mmCIF file of C-alpha atoms in Angstrom:
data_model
loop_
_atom_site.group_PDB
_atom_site.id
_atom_site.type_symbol
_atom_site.label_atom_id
_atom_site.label_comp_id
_atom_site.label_asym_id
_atom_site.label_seq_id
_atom_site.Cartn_x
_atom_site.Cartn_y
_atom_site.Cartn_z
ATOM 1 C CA UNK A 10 0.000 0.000 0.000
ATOM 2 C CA UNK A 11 1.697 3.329 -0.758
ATOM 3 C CA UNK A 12 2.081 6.229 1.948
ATOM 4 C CA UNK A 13 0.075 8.574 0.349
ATOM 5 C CA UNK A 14 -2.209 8.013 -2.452
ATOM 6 C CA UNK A 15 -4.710 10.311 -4.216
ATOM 7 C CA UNK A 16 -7.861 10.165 -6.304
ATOM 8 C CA UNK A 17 -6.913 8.862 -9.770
ATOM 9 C CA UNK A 18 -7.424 11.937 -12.613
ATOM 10 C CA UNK A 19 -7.319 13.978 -14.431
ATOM 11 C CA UNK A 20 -10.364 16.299 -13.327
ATOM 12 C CA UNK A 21 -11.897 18.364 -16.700
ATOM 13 C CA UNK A 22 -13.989 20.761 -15.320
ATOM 14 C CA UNK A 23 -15.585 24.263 -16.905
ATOM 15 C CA UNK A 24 -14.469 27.248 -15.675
ATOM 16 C CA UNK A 25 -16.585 28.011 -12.234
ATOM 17 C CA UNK A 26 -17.130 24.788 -10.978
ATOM 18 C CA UNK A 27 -16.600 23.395 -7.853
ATOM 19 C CA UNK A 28 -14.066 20.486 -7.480
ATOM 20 C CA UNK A 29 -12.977 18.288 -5.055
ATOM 21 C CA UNK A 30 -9.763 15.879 -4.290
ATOM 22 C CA UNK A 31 -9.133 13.369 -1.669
ATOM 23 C CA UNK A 32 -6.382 11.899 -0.289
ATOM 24 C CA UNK A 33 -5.596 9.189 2.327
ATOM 25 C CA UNK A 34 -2.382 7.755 4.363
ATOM 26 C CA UNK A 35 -0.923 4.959 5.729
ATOM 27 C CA UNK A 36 0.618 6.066 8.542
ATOM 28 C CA UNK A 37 -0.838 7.368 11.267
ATOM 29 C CA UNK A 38 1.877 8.811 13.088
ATOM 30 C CA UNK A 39 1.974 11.559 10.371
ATOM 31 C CA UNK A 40 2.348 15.138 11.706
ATOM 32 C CA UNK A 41 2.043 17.383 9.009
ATOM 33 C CA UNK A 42 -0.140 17.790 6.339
ATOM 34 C CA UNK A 43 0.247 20.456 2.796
ATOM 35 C CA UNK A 44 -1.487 20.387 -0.752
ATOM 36 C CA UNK A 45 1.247 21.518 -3.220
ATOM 37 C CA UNK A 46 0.353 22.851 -6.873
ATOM 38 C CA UNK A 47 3.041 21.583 -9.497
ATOM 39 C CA UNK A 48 2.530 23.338 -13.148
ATOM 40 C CA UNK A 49 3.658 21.451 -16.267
ATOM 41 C CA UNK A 50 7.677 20.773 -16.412
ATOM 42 C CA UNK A 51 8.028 23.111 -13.340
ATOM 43 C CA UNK A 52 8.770 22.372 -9.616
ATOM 44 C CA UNK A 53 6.095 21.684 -6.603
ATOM 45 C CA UNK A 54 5.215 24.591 -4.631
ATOM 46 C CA UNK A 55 3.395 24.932 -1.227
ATOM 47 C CA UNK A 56 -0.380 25.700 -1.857
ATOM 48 C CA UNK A 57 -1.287 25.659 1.753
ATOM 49 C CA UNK A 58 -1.291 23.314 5.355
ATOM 50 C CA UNK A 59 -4.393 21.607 6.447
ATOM 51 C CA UNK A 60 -5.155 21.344 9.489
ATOM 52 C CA UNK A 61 -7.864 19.559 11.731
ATOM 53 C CA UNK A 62 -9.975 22.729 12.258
ATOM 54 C CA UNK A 63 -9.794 23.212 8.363
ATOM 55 C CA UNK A 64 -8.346 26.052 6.698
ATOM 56 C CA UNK A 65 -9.546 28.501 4.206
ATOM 57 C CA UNK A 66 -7.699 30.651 1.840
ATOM 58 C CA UNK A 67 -9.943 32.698 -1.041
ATOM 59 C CA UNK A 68 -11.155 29.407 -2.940
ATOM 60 C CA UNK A 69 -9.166 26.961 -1.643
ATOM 61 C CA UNK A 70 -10.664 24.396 1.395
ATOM 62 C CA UNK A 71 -8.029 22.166 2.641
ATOM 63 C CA UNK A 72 -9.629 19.573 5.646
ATOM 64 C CA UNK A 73 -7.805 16.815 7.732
ATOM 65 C CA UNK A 74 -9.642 13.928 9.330
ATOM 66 C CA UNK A 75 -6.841 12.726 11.621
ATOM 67 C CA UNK A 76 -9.658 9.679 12.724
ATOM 68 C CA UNK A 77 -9.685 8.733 8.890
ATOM 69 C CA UNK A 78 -6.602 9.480 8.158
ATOM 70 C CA UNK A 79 -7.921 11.467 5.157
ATOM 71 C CA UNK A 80 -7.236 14.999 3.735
ATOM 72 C CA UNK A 81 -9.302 16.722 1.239
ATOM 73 C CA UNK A 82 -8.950 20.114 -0.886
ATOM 74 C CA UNK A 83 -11.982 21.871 -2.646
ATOM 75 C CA UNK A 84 -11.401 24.329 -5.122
ATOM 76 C CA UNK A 85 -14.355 26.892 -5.651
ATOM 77 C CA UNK A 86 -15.035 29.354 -8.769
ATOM 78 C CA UNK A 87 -12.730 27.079 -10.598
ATOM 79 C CA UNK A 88 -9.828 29.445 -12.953
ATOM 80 C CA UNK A 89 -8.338 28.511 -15.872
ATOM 81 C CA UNK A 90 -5.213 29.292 -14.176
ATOM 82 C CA UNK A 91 -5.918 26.598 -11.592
ATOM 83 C CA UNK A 92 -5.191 23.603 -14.086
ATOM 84 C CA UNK A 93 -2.148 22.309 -12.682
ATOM 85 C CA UNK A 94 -1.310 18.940 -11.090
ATOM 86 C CA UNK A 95 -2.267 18.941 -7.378
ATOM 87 C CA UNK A 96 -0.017 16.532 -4.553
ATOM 88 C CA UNK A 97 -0.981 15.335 -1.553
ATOM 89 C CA UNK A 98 1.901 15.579 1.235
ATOM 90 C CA UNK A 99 2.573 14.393 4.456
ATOM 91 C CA UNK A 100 5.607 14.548 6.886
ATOM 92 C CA UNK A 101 6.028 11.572 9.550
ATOM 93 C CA UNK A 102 8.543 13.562 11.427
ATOM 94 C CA UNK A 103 9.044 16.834 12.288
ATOM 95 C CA UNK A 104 11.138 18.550 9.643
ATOM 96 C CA UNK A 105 12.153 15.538 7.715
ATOM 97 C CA UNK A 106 11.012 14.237 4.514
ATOM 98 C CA UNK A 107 8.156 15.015 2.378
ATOM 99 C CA UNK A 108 5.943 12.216 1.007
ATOM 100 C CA UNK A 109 4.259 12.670 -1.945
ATOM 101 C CA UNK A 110 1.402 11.199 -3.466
ATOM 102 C CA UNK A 111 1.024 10.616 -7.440
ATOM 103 C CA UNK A 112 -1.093 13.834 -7.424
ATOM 104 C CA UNK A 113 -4.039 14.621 -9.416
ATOM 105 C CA UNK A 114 -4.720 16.574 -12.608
ATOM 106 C CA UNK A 115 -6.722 19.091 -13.451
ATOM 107 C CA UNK A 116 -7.859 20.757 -16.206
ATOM 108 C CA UNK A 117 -9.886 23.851 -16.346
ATOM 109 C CA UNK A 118 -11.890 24.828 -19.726
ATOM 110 C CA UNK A 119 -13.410 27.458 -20.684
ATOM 111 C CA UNK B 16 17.310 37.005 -3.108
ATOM 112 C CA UNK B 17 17.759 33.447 -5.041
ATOM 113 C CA UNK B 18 15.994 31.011 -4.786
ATOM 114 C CA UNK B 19 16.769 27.509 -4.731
ATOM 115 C CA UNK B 20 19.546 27.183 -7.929
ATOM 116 C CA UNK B 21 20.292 23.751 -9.994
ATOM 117 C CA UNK B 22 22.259 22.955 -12.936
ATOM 118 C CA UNK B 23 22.640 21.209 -15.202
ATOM 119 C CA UNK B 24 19.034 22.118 -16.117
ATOM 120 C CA UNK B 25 19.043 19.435 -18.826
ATOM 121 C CA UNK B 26 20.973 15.912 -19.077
ATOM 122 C CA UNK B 27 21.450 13.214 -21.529
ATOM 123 C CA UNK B 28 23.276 10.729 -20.583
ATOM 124 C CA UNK B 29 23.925 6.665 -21.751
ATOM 125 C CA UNK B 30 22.975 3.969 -19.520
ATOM 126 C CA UNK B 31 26.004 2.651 -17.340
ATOM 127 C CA UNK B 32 27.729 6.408 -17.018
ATOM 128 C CA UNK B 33 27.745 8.392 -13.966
ATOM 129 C CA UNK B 34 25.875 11.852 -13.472
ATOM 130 C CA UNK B 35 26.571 14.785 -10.796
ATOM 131 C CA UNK B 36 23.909 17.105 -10.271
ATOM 132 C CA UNK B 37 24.435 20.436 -8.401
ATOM 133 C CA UNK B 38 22.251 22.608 -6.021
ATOM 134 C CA UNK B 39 22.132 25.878 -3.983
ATOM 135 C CA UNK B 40 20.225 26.336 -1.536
ATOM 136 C CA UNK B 41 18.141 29.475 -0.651
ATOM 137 C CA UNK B 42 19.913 32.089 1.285
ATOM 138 C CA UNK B 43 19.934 31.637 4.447
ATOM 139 C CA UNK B 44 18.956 27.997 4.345
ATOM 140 C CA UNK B 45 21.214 24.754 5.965
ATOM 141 C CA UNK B 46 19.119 21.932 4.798
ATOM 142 C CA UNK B 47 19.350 20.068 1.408
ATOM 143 C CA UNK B 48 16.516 17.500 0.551
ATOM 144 C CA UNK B 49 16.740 15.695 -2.929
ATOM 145 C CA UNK B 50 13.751 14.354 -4.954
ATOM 146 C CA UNK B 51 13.218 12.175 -7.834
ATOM 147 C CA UNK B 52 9.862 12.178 -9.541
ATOM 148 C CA UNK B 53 9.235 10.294 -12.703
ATOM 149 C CA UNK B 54 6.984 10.550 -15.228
ATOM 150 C CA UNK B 55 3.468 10.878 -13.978
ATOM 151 C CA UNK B 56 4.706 10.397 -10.104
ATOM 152 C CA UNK B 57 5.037 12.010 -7.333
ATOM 153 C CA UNK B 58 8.401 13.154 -6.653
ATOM 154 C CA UNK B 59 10.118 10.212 -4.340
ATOM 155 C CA UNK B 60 12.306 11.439 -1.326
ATOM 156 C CA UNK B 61 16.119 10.354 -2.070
ATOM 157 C CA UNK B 62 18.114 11.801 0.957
ATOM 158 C CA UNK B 63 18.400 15.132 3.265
ATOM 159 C CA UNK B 64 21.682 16.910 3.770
ATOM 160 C CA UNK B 65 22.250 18.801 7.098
ATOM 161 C CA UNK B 66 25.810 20.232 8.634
ATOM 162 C CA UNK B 67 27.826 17.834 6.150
ATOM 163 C CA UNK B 68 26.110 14.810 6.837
ATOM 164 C CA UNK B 69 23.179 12.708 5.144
ATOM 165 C CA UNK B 70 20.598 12.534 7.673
ATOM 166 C CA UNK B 71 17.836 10.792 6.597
ATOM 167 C CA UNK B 72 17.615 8.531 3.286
ATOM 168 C CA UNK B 73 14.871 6.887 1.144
ATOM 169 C CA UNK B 74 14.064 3.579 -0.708
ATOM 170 C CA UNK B 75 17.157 4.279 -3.129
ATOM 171 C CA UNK B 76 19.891 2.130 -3.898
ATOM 172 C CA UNK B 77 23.564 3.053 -3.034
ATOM 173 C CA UNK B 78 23.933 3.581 -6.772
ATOM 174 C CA UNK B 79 22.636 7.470 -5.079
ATOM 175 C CA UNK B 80 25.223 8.900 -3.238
ATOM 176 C CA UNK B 81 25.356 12.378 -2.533
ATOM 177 C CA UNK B 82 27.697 15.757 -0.639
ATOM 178 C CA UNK B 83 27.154 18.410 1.217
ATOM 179 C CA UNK B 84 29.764 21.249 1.251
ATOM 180 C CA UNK B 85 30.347 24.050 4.223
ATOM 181 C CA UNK B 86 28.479 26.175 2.005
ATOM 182 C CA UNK B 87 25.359 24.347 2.075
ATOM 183 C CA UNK B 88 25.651 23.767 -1.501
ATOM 184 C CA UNK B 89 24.678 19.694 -2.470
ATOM 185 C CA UNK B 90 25.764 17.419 -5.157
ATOM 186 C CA UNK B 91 23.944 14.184 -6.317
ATOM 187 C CA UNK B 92 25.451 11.417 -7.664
ATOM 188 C CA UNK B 93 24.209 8.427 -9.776
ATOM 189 C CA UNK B 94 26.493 5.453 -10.884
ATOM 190 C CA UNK B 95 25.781 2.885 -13.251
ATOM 191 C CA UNK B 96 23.092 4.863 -14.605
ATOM 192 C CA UNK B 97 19.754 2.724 -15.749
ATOM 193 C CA UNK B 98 16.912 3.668 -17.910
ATOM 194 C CA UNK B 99 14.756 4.073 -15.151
ATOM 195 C CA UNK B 100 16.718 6.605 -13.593
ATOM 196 C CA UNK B 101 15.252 8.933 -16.210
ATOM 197 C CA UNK B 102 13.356 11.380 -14.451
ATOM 198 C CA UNK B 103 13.400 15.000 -12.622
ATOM 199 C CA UNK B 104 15.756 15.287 -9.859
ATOM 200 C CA UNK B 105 14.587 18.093 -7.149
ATOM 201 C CA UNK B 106 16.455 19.542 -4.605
ATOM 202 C CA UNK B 107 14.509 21.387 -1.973
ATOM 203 C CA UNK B 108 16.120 23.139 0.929
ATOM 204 C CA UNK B 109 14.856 25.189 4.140
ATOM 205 C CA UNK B 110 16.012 27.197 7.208
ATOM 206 C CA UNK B 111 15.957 25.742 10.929
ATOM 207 C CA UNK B 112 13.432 28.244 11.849
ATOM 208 C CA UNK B 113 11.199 27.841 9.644
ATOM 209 C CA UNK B 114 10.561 23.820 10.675
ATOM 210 C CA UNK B 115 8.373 21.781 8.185
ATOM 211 C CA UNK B 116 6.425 24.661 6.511
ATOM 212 C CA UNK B 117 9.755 26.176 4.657
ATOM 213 C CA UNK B 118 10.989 23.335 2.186
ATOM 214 C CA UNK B 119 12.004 25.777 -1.273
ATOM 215 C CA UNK B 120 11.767 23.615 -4.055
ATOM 216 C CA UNK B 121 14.886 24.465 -7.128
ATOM 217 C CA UNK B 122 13.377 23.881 -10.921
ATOM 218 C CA UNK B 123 14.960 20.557 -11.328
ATOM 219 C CA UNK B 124 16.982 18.597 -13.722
ATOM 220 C CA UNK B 125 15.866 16.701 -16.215
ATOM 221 C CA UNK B 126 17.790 13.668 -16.823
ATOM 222 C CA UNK B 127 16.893 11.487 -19.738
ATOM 223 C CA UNK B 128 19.601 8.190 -19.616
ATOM 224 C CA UNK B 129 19.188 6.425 -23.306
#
């Protein structure tokens, strides 16, 4: 079973929908929990943390079910500048290594 | 201020040769982390680089080997390259205070082994 896995895509979606991706792990000594964005042929960057309370930043949703061991992201208003490929991460120890998952893509269209 | 730096950008290389990729980190930053991800993957966690030494390593075989100077500055090193080596190598790299939240992610290089 891998560490990290995510919904299989990619998402095609028109521009202003609402779409969701999910994401489970193994392990449930994880710690830390992001959603990187990774554009074609370009490197990962941080999107934002999720946390149990759930976080919120302008149409992003990021939630973490610790009980589940599940994290979600929901993108609202969908942007054509949002297609992109999205990875799940997780860190099982304080500032050590970042696992992945395959990540999910998708496609907004106008 | 720079961000994470890596060369070569792009590689081509032939299958039993040995490659050296190069990174800098941010400014300010003490901790090297290097990634592979291959096509349609996430990118895999090879090793971290702190003060000189490898600290923590992944599922990789030996074949990886890798340097941290007292610069902060990293090399990675592949031997006896294989097809599937083929892939994007990542170095990320963050500053002690800024814990797990502060991993800077360099553009990559491309290595294609034919």
């Amino acid at each position: 079973r891998k560490e990290v896995e995510q919904d299989p895509g990619p998402f095609n979606v028109p521009e202003g929908a609402t779409v969701a991706f999910n994401c489970t792990y193994s392990n449930s000594a994880s710690q830390s929990f992001f959603w990187y964005r990774q554009d074609c042929r370009k490197e990962p960057k941080l999107l934002m943390s999720v946390y149990s309370s759930g976080n919120e930043d302008g149409r992003f949703t990021a939630q973490l079910n610790r009980a589940s061991q599940y994290i979600s992201l929901l993108i609202r208003d969908s942007k054509l500048s949002d297609s992109a490929t999205y990875l799940c991460v997780v860190i099982m120890e304080y500032g050590n290594k970042l696992v992945f998952g395959a990540g999910t893509i998708l496609r907004v269209k106008s | 201020d720079a961000g994470v730096t890596q060369s070569p950008t792009h590689l081509i290389k032939t299958r039993g040769q040995q490659v050296t990729l190069r990174c800098s980190p941010k400014s300010g930053h003490d901790t090297v982390s290097w990634y592979q991800q291959a096509l349609g993957q996430g990118p895999q966690f090879i090793f971290q680089y702190y003060e000189e030494e490898e600290r923590q390593r992944g599922n990789f075989p030996d074949r990886f080997s890798g340097h941290q100077f007292p610069n902060y500055s990293s090399e990675l090193n592949v031997n006896a390259l294989l097809l599937g080596d083929s892939a994007l190598y990542l170095c990320a790299s963050r500053s002690p205070g800024q814990g797990t939240y502060g991993y800077t992610f360099g553009s990559g290089t491309r290595l294609t082994v034919v």
